[in-house]
Each structure stands twice: as C-alpha cells, then as structure tokens.
Coordinates of C-alpha atoms in Angstrom, one line a residue:
M272 CA 15.5 18.4 -13.4
V273 CA 11.9 19.5 -13.3
Q274 CA 11.0 21.7 -10.3
Q275 CA 7.5 22.0 -8.9
G276 CA 6.2 24.8 -6.7
L277 CA 5.0 22.7 -3.8
I278 CA 2.9 24.5 -1.2
T279 CA 0.9 23.8 1.9
I280 CA -1.6 26.4 2.9
N281 CA -4.4 26.6 5.5
G282 CA -7.5 28.7 5.6
Y283 CA -11.2 28.7 5.3
V284 CA -13.2 27.3 2.4
G285 CA -14.9 30.3 0.8
S286 CA -17.2 28.6 -1.7
E287 CA -18.9 25.3 -1.8
P288 CA -16.8 22.8 -3.8
A289 CA -18.1 22.7 -7.4
S290 CA -17.9 19.6 -9.6
Y291 CA -16.7 19.8 -13.1
G292 CA -15.0 17.6 -15.8
K293 CA -16.4 15.2 -18.2
D294 CA -13.8 12.4 -18.4
A295 CA -12.7 12.2 -14.8
P296 CA -14.1 13.6 -11.5
A297 CA -12.8 17.1 -10.7
C298 CA -13.8 19.9 -8.4
S299 CA -12.7 23.3 -7.3
F300 CA -13.2 25.7 -4.5
R301 CA -11.8 28.9 -3.1
I302 CA -9.8 29.1 0.1
G303 CA -9.3 32.4 2.0
C304 CA -6.1 32.8 4.0
T305 CA -5.6 35.7 6.4
R306 CA -2.2 36.2 7.9
R307 CA -2.1 38.1 11.3
Y308 CA 0.6 40.1 12.9
F309 CA 1.2 41.8 16.3
D310 CA 1.2 45.6 16.1
N311 CA 3.7 46.7 18.8
A312 CA 2.3 50.3 18.7
T313 CA -1.3 49.2 19.6
K314 CA -0.3 46.0 21.4
Q315 CA -3.0 44.1 19.4
W316 CA -3.2 41.4 16.8
K317 CA -4.2 42.7 13.3
D318 CA -5.2 41.0 10.1
R319 CA -3.4 41.4 6.9
P320 CA -5.5 41.4 3.7
T321 CA -7.1 38.0 2.9
I322 CA -5.6 36.1 0.0
W323 CA -8.0 34.1 -2.1
I324 CA -6.7 31.0 -4.0
T325 CA -8.5 28.5 -6.2
V326 CA -7.9 24.9 -5.2
K327 CA -8.5 22.1 -7.8
A328 CA -8.8 18.4 -7.0
F329 CA -9.0 15.5 -9.4
R330 CA -10.2 11.9 -9.4
V331 CA -10.7 10.2 -6.0
L332 CA -9.6 13.3 -4.1
A333 CA -12.3 15.3 -5.9
Q334 CA -15.0 12.8 -5.1
N335 CA -14.0 12.8 -1.4
V336 CA -13.8 16.6 -1.2
L337 CA -17.3 16.9 -2.7
K338 CA -18.6 14.6 0.2
S339 CA -16.5 16.1 3.0
V340 CA -15.6 19.7 2.5
H341 CA -18.1 22.6 2.8
K342 CA -18.1 26.4 2.7
G343 CA -16.7 27.7 6.0
D344 CA -14.7 24.6 6.9
P345 CA -11.1 25.2 8.1
V346 CA -8.8 23.2 5.8
V347 CA -5.2 22.4 5.1
V348 CA -4.3 22.0 1.4
A349 CA -1.0 20.6 0.0
G350 CA -0.3 20.6 -3.7
S351 CA 1.5 22.1 -6.7
L352 CA 1.2 25.7 -7.8
A353 CA 0.0 26.2 -11.3
N354 CA -0.9 29.2 -13.5
E355 CA -4.0 29.1 -15.6
Q356 CA -4.5 31.4 -18.6
W357 CA -7.7 32.0 -20.6
E358 CA -9.1 34.6 -23.0
R359 CA -12.3 36.5 -22.5
D360 CA -13.5 39.4 -24.6
G361 CA -10.2 39.6 -26.3
E362 CA -8.2 39.9 -23.1
T363 CA -5.8 37.4 -21.6
H364 CA -6.5 36.6 -18.0
S365 CA -4.5 34.4 -15.6
R366 CA -4.7 33.2 -12.0
T367 CA -2.6 31.1 -9.7
V368 CA -4.2 27.8 -8.5
I369 CA -3.2 24.9 -6.3
E370 CA -3.6 21.5 -7.9
A371 CA -4.2 19.6 -4.6
A372 CA -2.4 16.3 -3.7
A373 CA -4.0 16.3 -0.2
I374 CA -6.9 18.2 1.4
G375 CA -8.0 17.8 5.0
H376 CA -9.8 19.6 7.8
D377 CA -7.6 21.7 10.1
L378 CA -7.7 19.6 13.3
G379 CA -6.2 22.5 15.2
L380 CA -9.6 24.2 14.9
G381 CA -12.1 21.3 15.3
T382 CA -12.6 17.6 15.0
S383 CA -13.3 15.4 12.0
Q384 CA -14.1 11.7 11.5
F385 CA -12.4 9.7 8.8
T386 CA -14.3 7.1 6.8
R387 CA -12.1 4.9 4.5
Q388 CA -13.4 4.8 1.0
K389 CA -13.9 1.2 -0.2
S390 CA -13.1 0.3 -3.8
A391 CA -14.6 -2.5 -5.8
T392 CA -11.2 -4.1 -6.3
A393 CA -10.5 -4.1 -2.5
D394 CA -13.9 -5.6 -1.8
A395 CA -13.4 -8.4 -4.3
A396 CA -9.9 -9.1 -3.0
S397 CA -11.2 -9.3 0.6
R398 CA -14.0 -11.7 -0.4
D399 CA -11.4 -13.9 -2.3
A400 CA -9.1 -14.0 0.7
Q401 CA -11.9 -15.0 3.0
Q402 CA -13.0 -17.8 0.7
T403 CA -9.5 -19.3 0.3
V404 CA -8.2 -19.1 3.9
P405 CA -9.2 -22.0 6.2
Q406 CA -11.0 -20.9 9.3
G407 CA -8.5 -20.0 12.1
A408 CA -5.6 -19.6 9.7
A409 CA -4.1 -16.4 8.5
P410 CA -3.0 -15.8 4.9
A411 CA 0.8 -15.6 4.3
G412 CA 2.2 -12.2 5.0
S413 CA -0.8 -11.0 6.9
A414 CA -0.7 -9.2 10.2
P415 CA -0.9 -11.2 13.5
S416 CA -4.4 -12.0 14.7
A417 CA -6.2 -9.5 16.9
Q418 CA -5.9 -11.9 19.9
A419 CA -2.1 -11.6 19.7
L420 CA -2.1 -7.8 19.9
P421 CA -2.5 -5.8 23.1
A422 CA -5.7 -3.9 23.6
D423 CA -5.8 -0.3 22.3
P424 CA -7.3 1.9 25.1
Y425 CA -7.9 4.7 22.6
A426 CA -9.9 2.5 20.3
A427 CA -11.9 1.2 23.2
Q428 CA -12.7 4.8 24.3
A429 CA -13.8 5.7 20.8
A430 CA -16.0 2.6 20.5
A431 CA -17.6 3.5 23.8
G432 CA -18.2 7.0 22.6
V433 CA -15.9 8.7 25.2
Q434 CA -15.1 12.2 24.0
G435 CA -13.4 14.9 26.0
G436 CA -13.9 15.5 29.6
Q437 CA -10.7 13.7 30.6
Q438 CA -7.5 15.3 31.7
P439 CA -5.0 15.3 28.9
Q440 CA -1.9 13.2 29.4
Q441 CA 1.4 15.1 29.5
F442 CA 4.1 14.3 27.0
G443 CA 7.5 15.6 26.5
N444 CA 9.6 17.6 29.0
T445 CA 7.6 18.6 32.0
N446 CA 10.6 20.2 33.7
S447 CA 10.0 17.9 36.7
A448 CA 12.9 15.9 38.1
E449 CA 10.4 13.6 39.8
T450 CA 8.8 12.7 36.5
Y451 CA 12.1 12.2 34.7
P452 CA 14.8 11.2 37.3
A453 CA 17.3 10.4 34.6
Q454 CA 17.0 14.0 33.3
E455 CA 18.9 15.4 36.3
E456 CA 21.7 12.9 35.9
E457 CA 21.9 13.2 32.1
F458 CA 22.5 17.0 32.2
A459 CA 24.4 17.2 35.6
D460 CA 27.8 17.5 33.8
A461 CA 26.6 19.9 31.1
E462 CA 28.1 23.4 31.1
I463 CA 25.7 26.2 30.7

C-alpha cells in the first residue's frame, strides 16, 4: 500500500505566485505559517518562528491560483508532501514542498467571491442540451425546474447586494429552555 503524506496548512502567501512549466500550466508560491502559544509567565500570546513552505499547483488549479491568489493573502492549502532535490555548484540541496490538491482563501480572516470556470466542453454540452430540449420540457435526469423549488433567501440577499449589518442567526445549543423546550425533557432523566 502506498502512503502519501497528506497535509492541510494555513498561512499567508509570501510571494506572488509564479508561473512555470512548458507542457502544462504550473505555478508555485511560498506560504508563511506562524504558530502562536500562550506564555503563562508573561500572560501574553507569543509567536513561534515562521515556517516557510513552497506550494506547487498544476493544470487548472495553477491557472486559477494565478488569477486569484496574491502576495499577502491568507490561504488554506491541502495537498501531498514531496521532497525535491537538485544539484548546484556540486552540492546537493533539498526542500520539502506541498503539491497542492486544493487552495483557497482563509474565510476565517476575510471574504472571497467564487467564479466558476467554464470549460469549452461544458459550454458545448449546454448549447447542445438547449437545442435538443423542447421549450418547457426538462432533459431526462435533470433537476426540477426553478419554479418547483422554494426561494433561497440567501441568494436573494446576495443578488440584492445585502452584505453585513444584520444580526447573525443563532445555531446550535443556546442553553435556553425556551428556545429548545424538548432539551429539558430529553435530559431530565440523565444522571450527572
């Protein structure tokens, strides 16, 4: 069984992604990760030394990274660990890199807007489907029409440009018996 060193890491992009590769799109950039710890003696948070890792992306992922990711962006990278070796001036050098399977902005630190990349194949298939389906009919195996689905309030807000300023909705356990009357009954017989 082959084992891969899979890793997910978050940090800040330290260099503008650089394109390379002749046969297929590829890019690389450096990501800096600084772990923090709480020093009980000083009662303050302190930084550990920053770890710098090279991230490599290939094919469509590389194309999208070059359009979307920039120096200073907070990102989350998931991929496989790899070790690169090369010779320079008679000496062997090596470094650990992450060959990325997925890269995205860290939404815990800001917002981002997704734009689906269209492919020529998908565009052609969409045109073919529109030409072969009679008006008002849905192709076999397709999703129900938009009229049959309930309205999505979040999509309506996004379309109207509503951003922030609203009170967040509470989810999960709010520790209120008024909010969750069954909660009191469910745990009434539990021993603590």
